Short mmCIF file of C-alpha atoms in Angstrom, two decimals:
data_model
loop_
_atom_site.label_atom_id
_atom_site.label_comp_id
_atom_site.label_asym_id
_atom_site.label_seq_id
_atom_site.Cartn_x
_atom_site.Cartn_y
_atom_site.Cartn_z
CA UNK A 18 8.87 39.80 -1.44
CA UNK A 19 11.01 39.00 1.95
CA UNK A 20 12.05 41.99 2.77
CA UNK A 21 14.87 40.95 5.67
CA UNK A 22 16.37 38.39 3.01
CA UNK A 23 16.27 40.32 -0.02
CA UNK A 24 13.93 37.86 -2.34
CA UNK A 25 10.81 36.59 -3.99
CA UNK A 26 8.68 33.70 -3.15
CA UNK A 27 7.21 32.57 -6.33
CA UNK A 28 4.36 30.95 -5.29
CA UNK A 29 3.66 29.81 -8.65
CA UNK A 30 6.52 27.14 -8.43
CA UNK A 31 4.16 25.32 -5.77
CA UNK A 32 2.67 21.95 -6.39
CA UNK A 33 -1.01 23.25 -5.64
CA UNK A 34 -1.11 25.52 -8.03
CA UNK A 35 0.95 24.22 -10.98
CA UNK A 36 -1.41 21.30 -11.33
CA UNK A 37 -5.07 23.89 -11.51
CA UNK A 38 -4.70 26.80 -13.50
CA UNK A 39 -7.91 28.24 -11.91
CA UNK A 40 -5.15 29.35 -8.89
CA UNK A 41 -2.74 31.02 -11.80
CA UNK A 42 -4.66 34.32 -11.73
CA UNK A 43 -5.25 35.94 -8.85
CA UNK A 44 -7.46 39.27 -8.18
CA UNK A 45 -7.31 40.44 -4.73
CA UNK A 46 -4.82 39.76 -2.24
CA UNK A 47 -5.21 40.57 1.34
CA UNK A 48 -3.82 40.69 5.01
CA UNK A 49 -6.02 38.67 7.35
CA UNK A 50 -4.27 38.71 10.74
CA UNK A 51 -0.18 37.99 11.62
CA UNK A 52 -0.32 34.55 10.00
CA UNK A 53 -2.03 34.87 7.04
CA UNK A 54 -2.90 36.37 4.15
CA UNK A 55 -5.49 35.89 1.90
CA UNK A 56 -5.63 35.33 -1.88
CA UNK A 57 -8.38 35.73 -4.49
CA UNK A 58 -8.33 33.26 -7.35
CA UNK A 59 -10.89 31.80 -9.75
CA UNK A 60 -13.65 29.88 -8.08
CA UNK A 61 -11.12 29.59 -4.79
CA UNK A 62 -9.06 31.69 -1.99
CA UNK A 63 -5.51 30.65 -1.27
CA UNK A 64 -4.46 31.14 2.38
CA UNK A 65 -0.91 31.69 2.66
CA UNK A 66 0.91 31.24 5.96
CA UNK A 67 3.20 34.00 6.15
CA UNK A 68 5.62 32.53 8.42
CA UNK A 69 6.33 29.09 6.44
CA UNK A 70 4.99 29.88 3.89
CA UNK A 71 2.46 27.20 3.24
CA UNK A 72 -0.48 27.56 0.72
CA UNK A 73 -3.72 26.19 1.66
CA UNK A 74 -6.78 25.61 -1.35
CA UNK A 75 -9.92 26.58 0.20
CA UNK A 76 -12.74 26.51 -2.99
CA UNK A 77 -15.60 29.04 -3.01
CA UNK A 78 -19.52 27.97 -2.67
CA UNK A 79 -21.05 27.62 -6.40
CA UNK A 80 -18.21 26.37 -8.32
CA UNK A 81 -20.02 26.40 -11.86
CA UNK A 82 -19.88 30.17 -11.46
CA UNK A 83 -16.31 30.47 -11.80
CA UNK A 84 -16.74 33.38 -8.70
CA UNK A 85 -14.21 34.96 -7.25
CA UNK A 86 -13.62 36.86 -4.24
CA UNK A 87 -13.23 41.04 -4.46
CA UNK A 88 -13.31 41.87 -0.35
CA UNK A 89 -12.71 40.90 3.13
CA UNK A 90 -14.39 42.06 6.54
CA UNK A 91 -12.98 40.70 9.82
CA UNK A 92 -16.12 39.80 11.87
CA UNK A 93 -14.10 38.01 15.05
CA UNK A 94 -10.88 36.10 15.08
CA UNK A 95 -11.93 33.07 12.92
CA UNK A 96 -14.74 34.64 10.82
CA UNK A 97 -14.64 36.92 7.88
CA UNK A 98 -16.98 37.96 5.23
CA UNK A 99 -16.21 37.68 1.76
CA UNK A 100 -17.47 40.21 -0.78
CA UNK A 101 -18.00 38.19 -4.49
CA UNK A 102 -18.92 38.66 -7.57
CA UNK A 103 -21.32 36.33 -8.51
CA UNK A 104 -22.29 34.83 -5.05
CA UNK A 105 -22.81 38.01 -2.79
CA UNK A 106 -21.24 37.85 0.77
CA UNK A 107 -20.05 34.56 1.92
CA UNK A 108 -18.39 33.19 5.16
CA UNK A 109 -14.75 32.34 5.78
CA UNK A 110 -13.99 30.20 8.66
CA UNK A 111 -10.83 30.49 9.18
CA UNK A 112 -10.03 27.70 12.16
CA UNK A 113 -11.99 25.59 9.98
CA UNK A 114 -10.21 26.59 6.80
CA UNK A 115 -13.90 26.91 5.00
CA UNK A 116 -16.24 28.96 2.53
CA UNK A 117 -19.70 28.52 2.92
CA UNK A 118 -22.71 30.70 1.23
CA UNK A 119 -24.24 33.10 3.85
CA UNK A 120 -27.88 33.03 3.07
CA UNK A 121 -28.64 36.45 4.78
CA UNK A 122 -27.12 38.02 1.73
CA UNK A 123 -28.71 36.12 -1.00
CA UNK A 124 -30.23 39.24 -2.33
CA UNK A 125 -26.98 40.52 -3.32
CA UNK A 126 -26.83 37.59 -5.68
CA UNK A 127 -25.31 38.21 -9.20
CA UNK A 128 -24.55 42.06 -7.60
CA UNK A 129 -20.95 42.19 -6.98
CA UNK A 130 -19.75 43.23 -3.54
CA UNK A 131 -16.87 45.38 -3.34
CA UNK A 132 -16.34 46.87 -0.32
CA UNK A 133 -17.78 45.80 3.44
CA UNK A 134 -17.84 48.95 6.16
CA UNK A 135 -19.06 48.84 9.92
CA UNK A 136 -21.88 50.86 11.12
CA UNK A 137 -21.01 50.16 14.57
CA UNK A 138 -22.73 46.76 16.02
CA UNK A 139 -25.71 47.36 14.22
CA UNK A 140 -25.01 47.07 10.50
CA UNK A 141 -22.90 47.01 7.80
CA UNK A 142 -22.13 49.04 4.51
CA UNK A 143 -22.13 47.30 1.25
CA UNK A 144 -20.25 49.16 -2.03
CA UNK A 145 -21.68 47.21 -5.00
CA UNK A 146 -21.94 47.27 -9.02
CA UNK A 147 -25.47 48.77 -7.99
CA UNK A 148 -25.03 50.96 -5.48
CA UNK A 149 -24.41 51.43 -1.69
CA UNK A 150 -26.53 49.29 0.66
CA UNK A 151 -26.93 48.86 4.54
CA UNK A 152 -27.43 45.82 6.09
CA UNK A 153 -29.13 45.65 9.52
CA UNK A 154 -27.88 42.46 11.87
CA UNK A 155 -31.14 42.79 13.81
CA UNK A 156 -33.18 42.55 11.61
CA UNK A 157 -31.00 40.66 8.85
CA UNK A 158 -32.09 42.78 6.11
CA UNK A 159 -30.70 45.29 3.49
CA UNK A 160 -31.91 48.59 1.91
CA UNK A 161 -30.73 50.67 -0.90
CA UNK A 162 -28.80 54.04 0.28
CA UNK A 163 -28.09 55.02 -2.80
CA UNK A 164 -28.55 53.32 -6.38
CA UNK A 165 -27.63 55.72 -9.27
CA UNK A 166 -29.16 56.18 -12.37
CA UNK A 167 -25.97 55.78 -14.56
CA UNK A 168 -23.38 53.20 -13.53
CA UNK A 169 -21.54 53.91 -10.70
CA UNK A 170 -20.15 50.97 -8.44
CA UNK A 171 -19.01 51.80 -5.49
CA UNK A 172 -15.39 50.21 -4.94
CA UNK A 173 -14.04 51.49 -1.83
CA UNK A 174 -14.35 53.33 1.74
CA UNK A 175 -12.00 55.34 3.77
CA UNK A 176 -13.09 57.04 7.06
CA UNK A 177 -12.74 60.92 6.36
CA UNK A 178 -13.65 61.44 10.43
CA UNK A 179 -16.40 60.00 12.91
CA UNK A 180 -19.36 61.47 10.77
CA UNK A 181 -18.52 61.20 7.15
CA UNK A 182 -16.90 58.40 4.67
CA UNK A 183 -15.10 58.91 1.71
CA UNK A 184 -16.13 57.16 -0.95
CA UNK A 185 -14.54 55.39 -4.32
CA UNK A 186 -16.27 54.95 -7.11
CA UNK A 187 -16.56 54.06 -10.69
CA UNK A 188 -16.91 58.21 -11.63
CA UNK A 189 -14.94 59.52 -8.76
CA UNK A 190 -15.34 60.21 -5.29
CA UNK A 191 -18.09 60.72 -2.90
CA UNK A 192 -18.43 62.04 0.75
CA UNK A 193 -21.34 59.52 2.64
CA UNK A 194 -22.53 61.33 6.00
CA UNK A 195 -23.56 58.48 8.27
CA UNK A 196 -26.01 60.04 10.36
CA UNK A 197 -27.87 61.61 7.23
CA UNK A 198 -27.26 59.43 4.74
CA UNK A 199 -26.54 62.15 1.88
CA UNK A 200 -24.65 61.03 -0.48
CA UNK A 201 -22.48 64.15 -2.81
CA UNK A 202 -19.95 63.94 -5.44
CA UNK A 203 -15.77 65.81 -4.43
CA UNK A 204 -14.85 66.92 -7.78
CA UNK A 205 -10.90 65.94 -7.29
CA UNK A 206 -8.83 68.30 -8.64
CA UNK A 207 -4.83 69.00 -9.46
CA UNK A 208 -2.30 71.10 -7.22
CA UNK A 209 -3.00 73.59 -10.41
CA UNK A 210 -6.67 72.98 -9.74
CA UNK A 211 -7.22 71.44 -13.02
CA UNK A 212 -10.29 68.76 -12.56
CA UNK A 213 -9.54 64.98 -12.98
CA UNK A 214 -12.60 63.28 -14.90
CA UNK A 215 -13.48 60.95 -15.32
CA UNK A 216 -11.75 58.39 -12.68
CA UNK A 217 -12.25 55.85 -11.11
CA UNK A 218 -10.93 54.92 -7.38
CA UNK A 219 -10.27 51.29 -6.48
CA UNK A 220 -8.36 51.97 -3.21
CA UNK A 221 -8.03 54.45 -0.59
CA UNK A 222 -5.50 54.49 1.86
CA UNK A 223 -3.31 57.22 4.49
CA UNK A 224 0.59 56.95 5.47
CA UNK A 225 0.52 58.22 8.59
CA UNK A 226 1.55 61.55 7.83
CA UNK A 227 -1.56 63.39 6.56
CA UNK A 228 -1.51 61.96 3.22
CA UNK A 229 -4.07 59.94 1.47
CA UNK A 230 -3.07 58.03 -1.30
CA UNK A 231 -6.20 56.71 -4.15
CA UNK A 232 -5.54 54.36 -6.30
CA UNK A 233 -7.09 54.51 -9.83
CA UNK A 234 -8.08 52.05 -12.55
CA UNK A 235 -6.16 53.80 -15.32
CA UNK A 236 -5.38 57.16 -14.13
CA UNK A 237 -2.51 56.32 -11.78
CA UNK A 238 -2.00 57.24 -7.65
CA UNK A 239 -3.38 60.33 -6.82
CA UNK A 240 -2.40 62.13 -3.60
CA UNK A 241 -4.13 64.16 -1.16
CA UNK A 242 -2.62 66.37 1.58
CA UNK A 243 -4.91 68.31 3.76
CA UNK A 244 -1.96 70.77 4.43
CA UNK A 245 -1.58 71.01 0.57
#
């Protein structure tokens, strides 16, 4: 949607994508920087210039998997890592308008990556279908932080302040302290403090005014006001 003109692109109209239906369905959409945004289709991302707007193919590593892509992480200007389902993390050059496997993460192999945090320089936080992991850079290694017994993917993070994450899961919520690493359940519950259970949060995101907004598979938006 254009906003200043008052319209929708349908990108479906375009040549690219008529002629391969793997492009038809698309999971995850994303902004990458001022130019571009970044689309998640079967076994391929589309990269969509937001100023012409042009679509680019650019297929995924592992093509018999039929893998798609779930998240993004801005590493530098040009590089991003790609959370997958099948495939782990990969690498998206993005000068060089390619995908290319990221051996590093290999162990996350058929463990679907959600969500990609910062720890600083030093690592990075992993939300899969099995649990939260840190990677270290250094040493170019990951560790479990916390696998649960019953399913639980984690899906999403949100910074709560400089200590503590919030974060979304396949049963709720749950507050990550960094420097500890304890990981504890928020029950989340109604203005008329009625509990919400089960739910699960996909997305977590603030307005700028004090408000945090989750996103739920099946239960809605939920809101959260700290004034409230």
């Amino acid at each position: 949607y254009v906003l200043s003109q008052d319209k929708f692109i349908n990108f479906n109209t375009k040549e690219v994508i008529q002629t391969n239906q793997d492009l038809k369905l698309t999971n995850y959409i994303t902004k990458l920087n001022d130019n571009f945004l970044l689309a998640s289709t079967l076994k391929n991302c589309l990269l969509i210039n937001r100023k012409t707007p042009e679509v680019k193919v650019i297929p995924l590593p592992n093509q018999e998997t039929n893998d798609y892509v779930l998240c993004a992480y801005q590493v530098t200007d040009n590089i991003y890592k790609l959370g997958t389902f099948f495939n782990g993390v990969v690498t998206l050059n993005l000068q060089e308008s390619s995908i290319q496997k990221d051996l590093q993460f290999s162990s996350f192999k058929d463990n679907p990556v959600y969500a990609i945090y910062p720890k600083g320089n030093s690592g990075l936080y992993l939300g899969t279908e099995k649990g939260l992991y840190y990677f270290n850079k250094k040493t170019k290694s990951s560790r479990a932080i916390y696998k649960p017994k019953e399913k639980n993917p984690i899906r999403c993070f949100y910074t709560w302040n400089n200590q503590t994450l919030l974060v979304g899961c396949y049963k709720g919520l749950l507050l990550f302290d960094k420097a500890t690493e304890n990981v504890r359940p928020i029950p989340i519950r109604s203005f008329e403090k009625r509990t919400i259970s089960p739910v699960e949060i996909v997305q977590i995101t603030n307005d700028g005014y004090d408000g945090i907004w989750f996103a739920t598979e099946g239960k809605g938006i939920l809101y959260y006001n700290r004034f409230r």
